[in-house]
C-alpha atoms as a printed R data frame, in Angstrom:
    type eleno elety resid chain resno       x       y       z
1   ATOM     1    CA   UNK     A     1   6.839  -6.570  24.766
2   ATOM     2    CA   UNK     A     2   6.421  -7.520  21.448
3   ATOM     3    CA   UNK     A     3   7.847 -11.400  20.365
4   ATOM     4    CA   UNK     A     4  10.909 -10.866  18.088
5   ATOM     5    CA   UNK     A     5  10.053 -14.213  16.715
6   ATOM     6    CA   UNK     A     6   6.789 -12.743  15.000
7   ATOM     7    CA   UNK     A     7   6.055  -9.783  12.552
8   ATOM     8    CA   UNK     A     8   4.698  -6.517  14.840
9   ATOM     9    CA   UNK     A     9   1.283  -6.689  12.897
10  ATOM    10    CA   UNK     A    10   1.128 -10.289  13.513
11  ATOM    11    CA   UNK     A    11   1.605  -9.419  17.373
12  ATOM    12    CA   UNK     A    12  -0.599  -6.956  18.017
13  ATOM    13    CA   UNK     A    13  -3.453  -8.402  15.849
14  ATOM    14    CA   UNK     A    14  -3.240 -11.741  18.047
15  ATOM    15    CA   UNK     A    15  -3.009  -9.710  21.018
16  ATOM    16    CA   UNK     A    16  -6.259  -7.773  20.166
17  ATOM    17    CA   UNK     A    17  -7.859 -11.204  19.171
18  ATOM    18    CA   UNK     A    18  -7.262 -12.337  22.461
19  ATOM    19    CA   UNK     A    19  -8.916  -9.242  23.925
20  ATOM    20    CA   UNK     A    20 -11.827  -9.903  22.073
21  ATOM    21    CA   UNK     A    21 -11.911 -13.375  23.190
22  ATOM    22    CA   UNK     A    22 -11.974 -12.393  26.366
23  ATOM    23    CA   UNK     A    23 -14.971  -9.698  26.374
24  ATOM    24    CA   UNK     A    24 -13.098  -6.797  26.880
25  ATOM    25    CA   UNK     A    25 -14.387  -6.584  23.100
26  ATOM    26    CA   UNK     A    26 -17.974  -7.572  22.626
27  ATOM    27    CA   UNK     A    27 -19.654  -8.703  19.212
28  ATOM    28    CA   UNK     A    28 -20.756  -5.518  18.235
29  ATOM    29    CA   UNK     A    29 -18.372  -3.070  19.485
30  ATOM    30    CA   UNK     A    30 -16.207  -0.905  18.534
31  ATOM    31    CA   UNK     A    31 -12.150  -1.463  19.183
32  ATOM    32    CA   UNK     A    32 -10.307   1.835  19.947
33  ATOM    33    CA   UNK     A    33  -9.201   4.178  17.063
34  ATOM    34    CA   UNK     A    34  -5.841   3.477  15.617
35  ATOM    35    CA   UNK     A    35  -4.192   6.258  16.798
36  ATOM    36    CA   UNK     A    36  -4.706   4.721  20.609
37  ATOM    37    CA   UNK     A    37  -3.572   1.602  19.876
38  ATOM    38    CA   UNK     A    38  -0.190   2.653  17.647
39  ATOM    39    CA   UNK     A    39   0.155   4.515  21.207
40  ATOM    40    CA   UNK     A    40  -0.273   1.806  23.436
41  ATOM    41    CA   UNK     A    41   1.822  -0.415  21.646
42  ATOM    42    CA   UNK     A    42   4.387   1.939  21.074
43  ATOM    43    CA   UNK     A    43   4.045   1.226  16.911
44  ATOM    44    CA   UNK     A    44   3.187   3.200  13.987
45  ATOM    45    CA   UNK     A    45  -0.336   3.415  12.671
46  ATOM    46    CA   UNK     A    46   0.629   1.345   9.290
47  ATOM    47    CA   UNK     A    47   1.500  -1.763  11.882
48  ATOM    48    CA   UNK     A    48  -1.550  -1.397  13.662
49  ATOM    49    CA   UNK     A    49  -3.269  -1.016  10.095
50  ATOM    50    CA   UNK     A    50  -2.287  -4.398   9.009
51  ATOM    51    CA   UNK     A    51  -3.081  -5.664  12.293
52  ATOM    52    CA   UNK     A    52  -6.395  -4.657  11.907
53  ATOM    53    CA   UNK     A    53  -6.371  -6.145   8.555
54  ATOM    54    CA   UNK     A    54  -5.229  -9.286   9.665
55  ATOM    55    CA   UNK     A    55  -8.392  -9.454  11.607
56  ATOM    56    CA   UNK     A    56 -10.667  -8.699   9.007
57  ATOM    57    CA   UNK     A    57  -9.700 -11.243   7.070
58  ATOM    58    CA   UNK     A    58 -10.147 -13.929   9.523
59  ATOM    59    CA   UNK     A    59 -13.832 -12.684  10.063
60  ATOM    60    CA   UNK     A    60 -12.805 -11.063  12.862
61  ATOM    61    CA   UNK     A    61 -13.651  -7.056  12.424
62  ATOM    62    CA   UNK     A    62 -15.393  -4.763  10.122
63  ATOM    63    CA   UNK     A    63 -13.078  -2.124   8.974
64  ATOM    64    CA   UNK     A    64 -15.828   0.752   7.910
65  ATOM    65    CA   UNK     A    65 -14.192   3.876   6.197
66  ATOM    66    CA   UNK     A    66 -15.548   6.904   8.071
67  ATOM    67    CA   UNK     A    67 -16.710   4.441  11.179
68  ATOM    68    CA   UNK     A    68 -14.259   2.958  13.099
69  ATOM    69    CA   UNK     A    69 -13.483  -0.725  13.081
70  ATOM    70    CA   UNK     A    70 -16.198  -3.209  14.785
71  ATOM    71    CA   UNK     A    71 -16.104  -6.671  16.254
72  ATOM    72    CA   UNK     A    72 -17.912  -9.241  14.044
73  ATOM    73    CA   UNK     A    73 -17.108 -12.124  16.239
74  ATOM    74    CA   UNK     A    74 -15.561 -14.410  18.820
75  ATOM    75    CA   UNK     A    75 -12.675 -15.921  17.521
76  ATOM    76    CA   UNK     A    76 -12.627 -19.630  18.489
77  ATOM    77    CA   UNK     A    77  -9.832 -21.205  20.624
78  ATOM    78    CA   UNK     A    78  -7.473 -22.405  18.256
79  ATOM    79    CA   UNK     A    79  -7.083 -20.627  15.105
80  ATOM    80    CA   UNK     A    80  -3.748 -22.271  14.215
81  ATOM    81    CA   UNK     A    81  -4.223 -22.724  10.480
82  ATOM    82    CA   UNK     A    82  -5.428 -19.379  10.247
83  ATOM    83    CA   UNK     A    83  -1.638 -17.951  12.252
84  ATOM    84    CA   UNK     A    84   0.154 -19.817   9.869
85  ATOM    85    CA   UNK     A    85  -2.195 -18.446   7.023
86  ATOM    86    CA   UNK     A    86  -0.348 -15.279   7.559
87  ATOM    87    CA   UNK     A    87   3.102 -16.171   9.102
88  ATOM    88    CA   UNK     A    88   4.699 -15.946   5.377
89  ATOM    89    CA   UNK     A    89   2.329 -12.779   4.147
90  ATOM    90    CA   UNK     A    90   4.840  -9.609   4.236
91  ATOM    91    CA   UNK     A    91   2.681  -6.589   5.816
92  ATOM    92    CA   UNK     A    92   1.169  -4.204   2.785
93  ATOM    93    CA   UNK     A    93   2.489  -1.082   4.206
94  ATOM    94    CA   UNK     A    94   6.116  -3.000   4.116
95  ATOM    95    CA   UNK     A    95   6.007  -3.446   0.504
96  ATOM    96    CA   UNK     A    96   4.848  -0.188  -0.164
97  ATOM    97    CA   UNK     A    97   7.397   1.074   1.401
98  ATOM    98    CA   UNK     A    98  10.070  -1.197  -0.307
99  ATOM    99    CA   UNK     A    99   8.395   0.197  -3.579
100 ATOM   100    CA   UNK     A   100   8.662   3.613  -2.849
101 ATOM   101    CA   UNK     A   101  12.435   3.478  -2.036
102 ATOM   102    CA   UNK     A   102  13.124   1.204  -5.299
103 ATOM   103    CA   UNK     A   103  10.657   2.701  -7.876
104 ATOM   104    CA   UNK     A   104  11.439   6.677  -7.208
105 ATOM   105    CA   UNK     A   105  14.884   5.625  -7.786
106 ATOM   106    CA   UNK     A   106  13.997   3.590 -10.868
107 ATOM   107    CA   UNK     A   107  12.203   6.323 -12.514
108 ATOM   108    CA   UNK     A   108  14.763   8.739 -11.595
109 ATOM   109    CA   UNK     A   109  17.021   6.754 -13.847
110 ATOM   110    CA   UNK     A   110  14.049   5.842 -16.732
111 ATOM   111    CA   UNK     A   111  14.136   9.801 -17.268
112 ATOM   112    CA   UNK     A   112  17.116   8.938 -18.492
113 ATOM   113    CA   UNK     A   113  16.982   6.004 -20.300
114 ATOM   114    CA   UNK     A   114  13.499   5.763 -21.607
115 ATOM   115    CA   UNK     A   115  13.181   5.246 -25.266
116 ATOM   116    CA   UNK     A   116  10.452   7.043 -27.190
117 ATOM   117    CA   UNK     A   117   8.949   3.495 -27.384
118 ATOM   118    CA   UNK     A   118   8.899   3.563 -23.872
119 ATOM   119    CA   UNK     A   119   7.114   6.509 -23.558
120 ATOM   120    CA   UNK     A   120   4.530   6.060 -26.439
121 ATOM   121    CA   UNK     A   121   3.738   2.500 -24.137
122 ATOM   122    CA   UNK     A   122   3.275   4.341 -21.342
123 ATOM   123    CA   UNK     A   123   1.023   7.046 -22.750
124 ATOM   124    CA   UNK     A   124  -1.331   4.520 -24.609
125 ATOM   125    CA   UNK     A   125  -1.682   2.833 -21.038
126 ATOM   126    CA   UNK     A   126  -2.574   5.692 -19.337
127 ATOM   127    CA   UNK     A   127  -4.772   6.058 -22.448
128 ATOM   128    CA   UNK     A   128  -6.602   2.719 -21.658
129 ATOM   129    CA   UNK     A   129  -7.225   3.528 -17.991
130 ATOM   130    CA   UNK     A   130  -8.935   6.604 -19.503
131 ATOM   131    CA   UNK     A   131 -11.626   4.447 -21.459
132 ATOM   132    CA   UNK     A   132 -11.215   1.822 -18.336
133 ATOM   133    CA   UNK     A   133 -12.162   3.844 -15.766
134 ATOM   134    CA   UNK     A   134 -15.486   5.846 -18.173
135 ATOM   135    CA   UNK     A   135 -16.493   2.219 -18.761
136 ATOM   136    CA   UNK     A   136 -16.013   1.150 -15.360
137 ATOM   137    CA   UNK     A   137 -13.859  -1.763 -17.142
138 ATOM   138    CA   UNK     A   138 -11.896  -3.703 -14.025
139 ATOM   139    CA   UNK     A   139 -10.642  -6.100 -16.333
140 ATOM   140    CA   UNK     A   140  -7.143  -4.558 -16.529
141 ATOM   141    CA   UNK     A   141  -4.895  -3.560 -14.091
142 ATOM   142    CA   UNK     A   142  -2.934  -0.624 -16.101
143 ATOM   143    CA   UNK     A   143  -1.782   0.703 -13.000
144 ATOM   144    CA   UNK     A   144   0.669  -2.438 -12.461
145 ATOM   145    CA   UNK     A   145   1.356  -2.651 -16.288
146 ATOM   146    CA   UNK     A   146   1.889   1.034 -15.786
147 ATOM   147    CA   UNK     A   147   4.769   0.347 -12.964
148 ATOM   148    CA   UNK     A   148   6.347  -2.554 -14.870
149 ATOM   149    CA   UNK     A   149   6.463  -1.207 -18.007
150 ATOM   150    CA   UNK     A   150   8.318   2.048 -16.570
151 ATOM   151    CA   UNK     A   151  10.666  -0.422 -14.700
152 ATOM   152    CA   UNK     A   152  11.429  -1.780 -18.199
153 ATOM   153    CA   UNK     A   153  12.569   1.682 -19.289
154 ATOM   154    CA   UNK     A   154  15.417   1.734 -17.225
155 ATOM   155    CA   UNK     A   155  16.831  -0.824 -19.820
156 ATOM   156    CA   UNK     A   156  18.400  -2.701 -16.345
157 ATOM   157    CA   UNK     A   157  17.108  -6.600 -16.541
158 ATOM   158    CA   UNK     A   158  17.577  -6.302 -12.770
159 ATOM   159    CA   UNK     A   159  15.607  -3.657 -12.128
160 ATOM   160    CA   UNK     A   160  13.075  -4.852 -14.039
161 ATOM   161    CA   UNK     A   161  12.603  -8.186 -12.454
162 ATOM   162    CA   UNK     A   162  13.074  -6.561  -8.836
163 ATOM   163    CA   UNK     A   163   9.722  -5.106  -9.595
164 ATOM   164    CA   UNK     A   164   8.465  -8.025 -11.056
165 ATOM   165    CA   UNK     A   165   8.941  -9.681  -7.574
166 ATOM   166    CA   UNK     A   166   7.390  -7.430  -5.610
167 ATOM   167    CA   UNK     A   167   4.288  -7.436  -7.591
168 ATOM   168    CA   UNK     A   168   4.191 -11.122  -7.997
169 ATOM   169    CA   UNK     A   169   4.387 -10.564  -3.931
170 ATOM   170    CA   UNK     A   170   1.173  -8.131  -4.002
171 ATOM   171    CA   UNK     A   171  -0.657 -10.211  -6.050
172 ATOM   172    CA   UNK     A   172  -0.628 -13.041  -3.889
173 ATOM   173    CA   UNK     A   173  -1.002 -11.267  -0.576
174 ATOM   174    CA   UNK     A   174  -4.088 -11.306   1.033
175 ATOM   175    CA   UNK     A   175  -3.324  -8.553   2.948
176 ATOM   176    CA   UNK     A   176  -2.604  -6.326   0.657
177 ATOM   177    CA   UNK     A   177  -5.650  -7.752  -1.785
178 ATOM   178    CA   UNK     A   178  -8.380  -6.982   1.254
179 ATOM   179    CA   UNK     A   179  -6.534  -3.291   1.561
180 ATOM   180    CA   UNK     A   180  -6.705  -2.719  -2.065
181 ATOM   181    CA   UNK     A   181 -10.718  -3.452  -2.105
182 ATOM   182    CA   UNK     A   182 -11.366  -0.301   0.347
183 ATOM   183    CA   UNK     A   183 -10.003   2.185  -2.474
184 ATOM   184    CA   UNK     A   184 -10.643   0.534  -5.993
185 ATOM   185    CA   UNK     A   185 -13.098   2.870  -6.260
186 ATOM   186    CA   UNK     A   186 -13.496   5.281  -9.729
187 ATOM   187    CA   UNK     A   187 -12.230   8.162  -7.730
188 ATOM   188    CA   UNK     A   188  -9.534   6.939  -6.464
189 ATOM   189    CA   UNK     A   189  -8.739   5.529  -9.966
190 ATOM   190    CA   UNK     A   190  -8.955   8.929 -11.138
191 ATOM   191    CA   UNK     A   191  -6.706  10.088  -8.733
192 ATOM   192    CA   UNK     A   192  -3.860   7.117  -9.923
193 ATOM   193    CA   UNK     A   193  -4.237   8.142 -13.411
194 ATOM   194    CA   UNK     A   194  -3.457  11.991 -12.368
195 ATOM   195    CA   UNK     A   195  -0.009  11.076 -10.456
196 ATOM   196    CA   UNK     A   196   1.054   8.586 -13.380
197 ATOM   197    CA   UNK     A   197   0.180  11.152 -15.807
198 ATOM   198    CA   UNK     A   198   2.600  13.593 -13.084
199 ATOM   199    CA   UNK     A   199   5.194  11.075 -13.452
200 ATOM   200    CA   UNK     A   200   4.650  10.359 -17.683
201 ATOM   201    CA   UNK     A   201   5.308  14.180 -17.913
202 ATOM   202    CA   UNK     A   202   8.701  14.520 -15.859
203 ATOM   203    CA   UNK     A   203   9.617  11.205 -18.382
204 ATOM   204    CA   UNK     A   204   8.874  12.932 -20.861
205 ATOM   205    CA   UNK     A   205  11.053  16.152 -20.239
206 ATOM   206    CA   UNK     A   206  13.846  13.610 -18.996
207 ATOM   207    CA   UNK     A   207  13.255  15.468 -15.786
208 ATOM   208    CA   UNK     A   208  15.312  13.155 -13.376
209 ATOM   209    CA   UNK     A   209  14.695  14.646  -9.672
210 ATOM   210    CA   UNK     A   210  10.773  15.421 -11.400
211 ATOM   211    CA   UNK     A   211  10.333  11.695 -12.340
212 ATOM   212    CA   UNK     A   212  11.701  10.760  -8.571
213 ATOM   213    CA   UNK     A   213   9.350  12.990  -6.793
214 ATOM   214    CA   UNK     A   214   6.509  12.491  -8.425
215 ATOM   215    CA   UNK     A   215   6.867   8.500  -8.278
216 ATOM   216    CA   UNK     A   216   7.708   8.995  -4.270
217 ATOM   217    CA   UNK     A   217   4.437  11.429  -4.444
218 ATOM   218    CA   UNK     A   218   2.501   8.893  -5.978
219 ATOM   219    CA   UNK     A   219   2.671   5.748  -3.778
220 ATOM   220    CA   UNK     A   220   2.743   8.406  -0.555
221 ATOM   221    CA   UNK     A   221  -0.693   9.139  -1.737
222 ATOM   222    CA   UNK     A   222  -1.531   5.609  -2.101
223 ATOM   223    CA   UNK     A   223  -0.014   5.180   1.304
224 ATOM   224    CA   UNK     A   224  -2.337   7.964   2.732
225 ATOM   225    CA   UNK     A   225  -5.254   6.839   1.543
226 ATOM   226    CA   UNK     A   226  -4.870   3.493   2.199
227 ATOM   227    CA   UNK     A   227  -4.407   5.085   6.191
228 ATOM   228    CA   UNK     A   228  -7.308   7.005   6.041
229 ATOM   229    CA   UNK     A   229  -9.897   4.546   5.670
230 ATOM   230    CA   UNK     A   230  -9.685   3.437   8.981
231 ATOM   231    CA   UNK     A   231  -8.664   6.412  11.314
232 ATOM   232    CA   UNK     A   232 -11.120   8.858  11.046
233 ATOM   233    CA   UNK     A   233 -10.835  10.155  15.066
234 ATOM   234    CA   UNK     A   234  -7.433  11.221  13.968
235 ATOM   235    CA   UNK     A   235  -7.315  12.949  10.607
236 ATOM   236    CA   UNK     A   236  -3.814  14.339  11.555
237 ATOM   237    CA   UNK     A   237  -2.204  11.761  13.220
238 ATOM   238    CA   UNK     A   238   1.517  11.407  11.590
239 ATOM   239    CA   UNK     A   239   2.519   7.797  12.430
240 ATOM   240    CA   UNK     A   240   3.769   6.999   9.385
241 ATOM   241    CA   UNK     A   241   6.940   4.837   8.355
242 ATOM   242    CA   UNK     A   242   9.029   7.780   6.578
243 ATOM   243    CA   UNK     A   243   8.767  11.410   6.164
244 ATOM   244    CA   UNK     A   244   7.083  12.506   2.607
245 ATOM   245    CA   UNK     A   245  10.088  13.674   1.268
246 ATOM   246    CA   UNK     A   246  13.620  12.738   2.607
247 ATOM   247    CA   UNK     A   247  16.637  14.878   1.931
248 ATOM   248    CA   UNK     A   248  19.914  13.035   0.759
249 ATOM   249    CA   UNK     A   249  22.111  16.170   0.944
250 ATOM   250    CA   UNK     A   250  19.981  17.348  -2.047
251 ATOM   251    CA   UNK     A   251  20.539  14.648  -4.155
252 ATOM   252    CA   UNK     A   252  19.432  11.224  -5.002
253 ATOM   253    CA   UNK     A   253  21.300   8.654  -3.032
């Protein structure tokens, strides 16, 4: 039974550290795919995700896309400065999931209210990930400036700084940092760029239920790709948090 004083992830990934520590896990081996262990601890695959990526950044695992996810060592006895290291660090999937449910909503209402100012800002960033990604420039994330700057359109201060937050929370989470480094790849860019340009074009027609599904589209692919690095025994596994789409009575709550 998992403690209710501790986060799921937090849980299970101490749990499995134990197991390694005990040599049911071997330097060198392979844990089980994430699909068994979201089974046998009754979770979803994005808890046992962040589990695993607790782990990884203790030193613990190797999390190979394509692979599977491999011991690297034995932890040692007492790893308390490395609990408490996490204790405070919300899981990545959870604040994904936050944004999706604020930020579809958001840009539901930016179809709206966005100014033509707005939208020229957000073309000319889109614009400079072009030339970012064909120069392989990292130096920029126009993604995030992409997201705050469309918060801003909403013309609510609130809004604005809710997103703010929540990135000032991602850019200080390890977590989420060590997920993010398995997809900033050009492709992947590429594939960003194409669902901000989806959502620049709903903006642009002041498409409201467009702008909403394409921003819920667009961090449900980040979602899924951030799963699939991982999982590769179960390409069709659907342990996710929330379905694709949900249906408020065919409107936006």
């Amino acid at each position: 039974m998992l403690s209710p004083e501790k986060k799921q992830y937090q849980e299970i990934g101490e749990d499995l550290r134990a197991q390694i520590m005990q040599g049911l896990y071997p330097v060198g081996s392979r844990l089980p795919p994430e699909r068994n262990i979201a089974e046998t601890y009754g979770v979803s695959r994005t808890i046992v995700r962040e589990a695993l990526l607790m782990l990884e950044l203790q030193g613990t695992v190797d999390i190979r896309q394509g692979s599977g996810v491999y011991v690297t060592r034995v932890p040692a006895e007492n790893e308390a400065e490395e609990e408490a290291f996490f204790s405070s660090d919300i899981g990545p999937f959870e604040m994904l999931q936050a944004r999706q449910l604020l930020e579809s909503n958001i840009a539901a209402f930016a179809a709206k209210m966005a100014t033509k100012a707005d939208i020229d800002n957000l073309k000319r960033i889109l614009e400079q990930e072009q030339r970012a990604i064909a120069m392989n420039d990292l130096s920029q994330d126009n993604c995030k400036m992409f997201h705050l700057v469309l918060a801003g359109a909403s013309q609510n201060q609130m809004l604005l700084a809710t997103v703010e937050s929540i990135w000032r929370h991602l850019d200080s989470s390890p977590m989420w940092q060590q997920l993010r480094a398995h997809i900033d790849t050009r492709s992947y860019r590429l594939k960003w760029l194409g669902d901000l340009q989806t959502i620049l074009a709903a903006l642009r027609r002041r498409d409201v239920m467009g702008s909403w599904q394409a921003m819920w589209q667009h961090l449900e692919n980040v979602k899924n790709s951030l799963l699939e690095q991982s999982d590769s025994d179960a390409p069709d596994f659907d342990g996710y948090l929330f379905e694709s789409v949900p249906i408020f009575q065919g409107k936006l709550m």
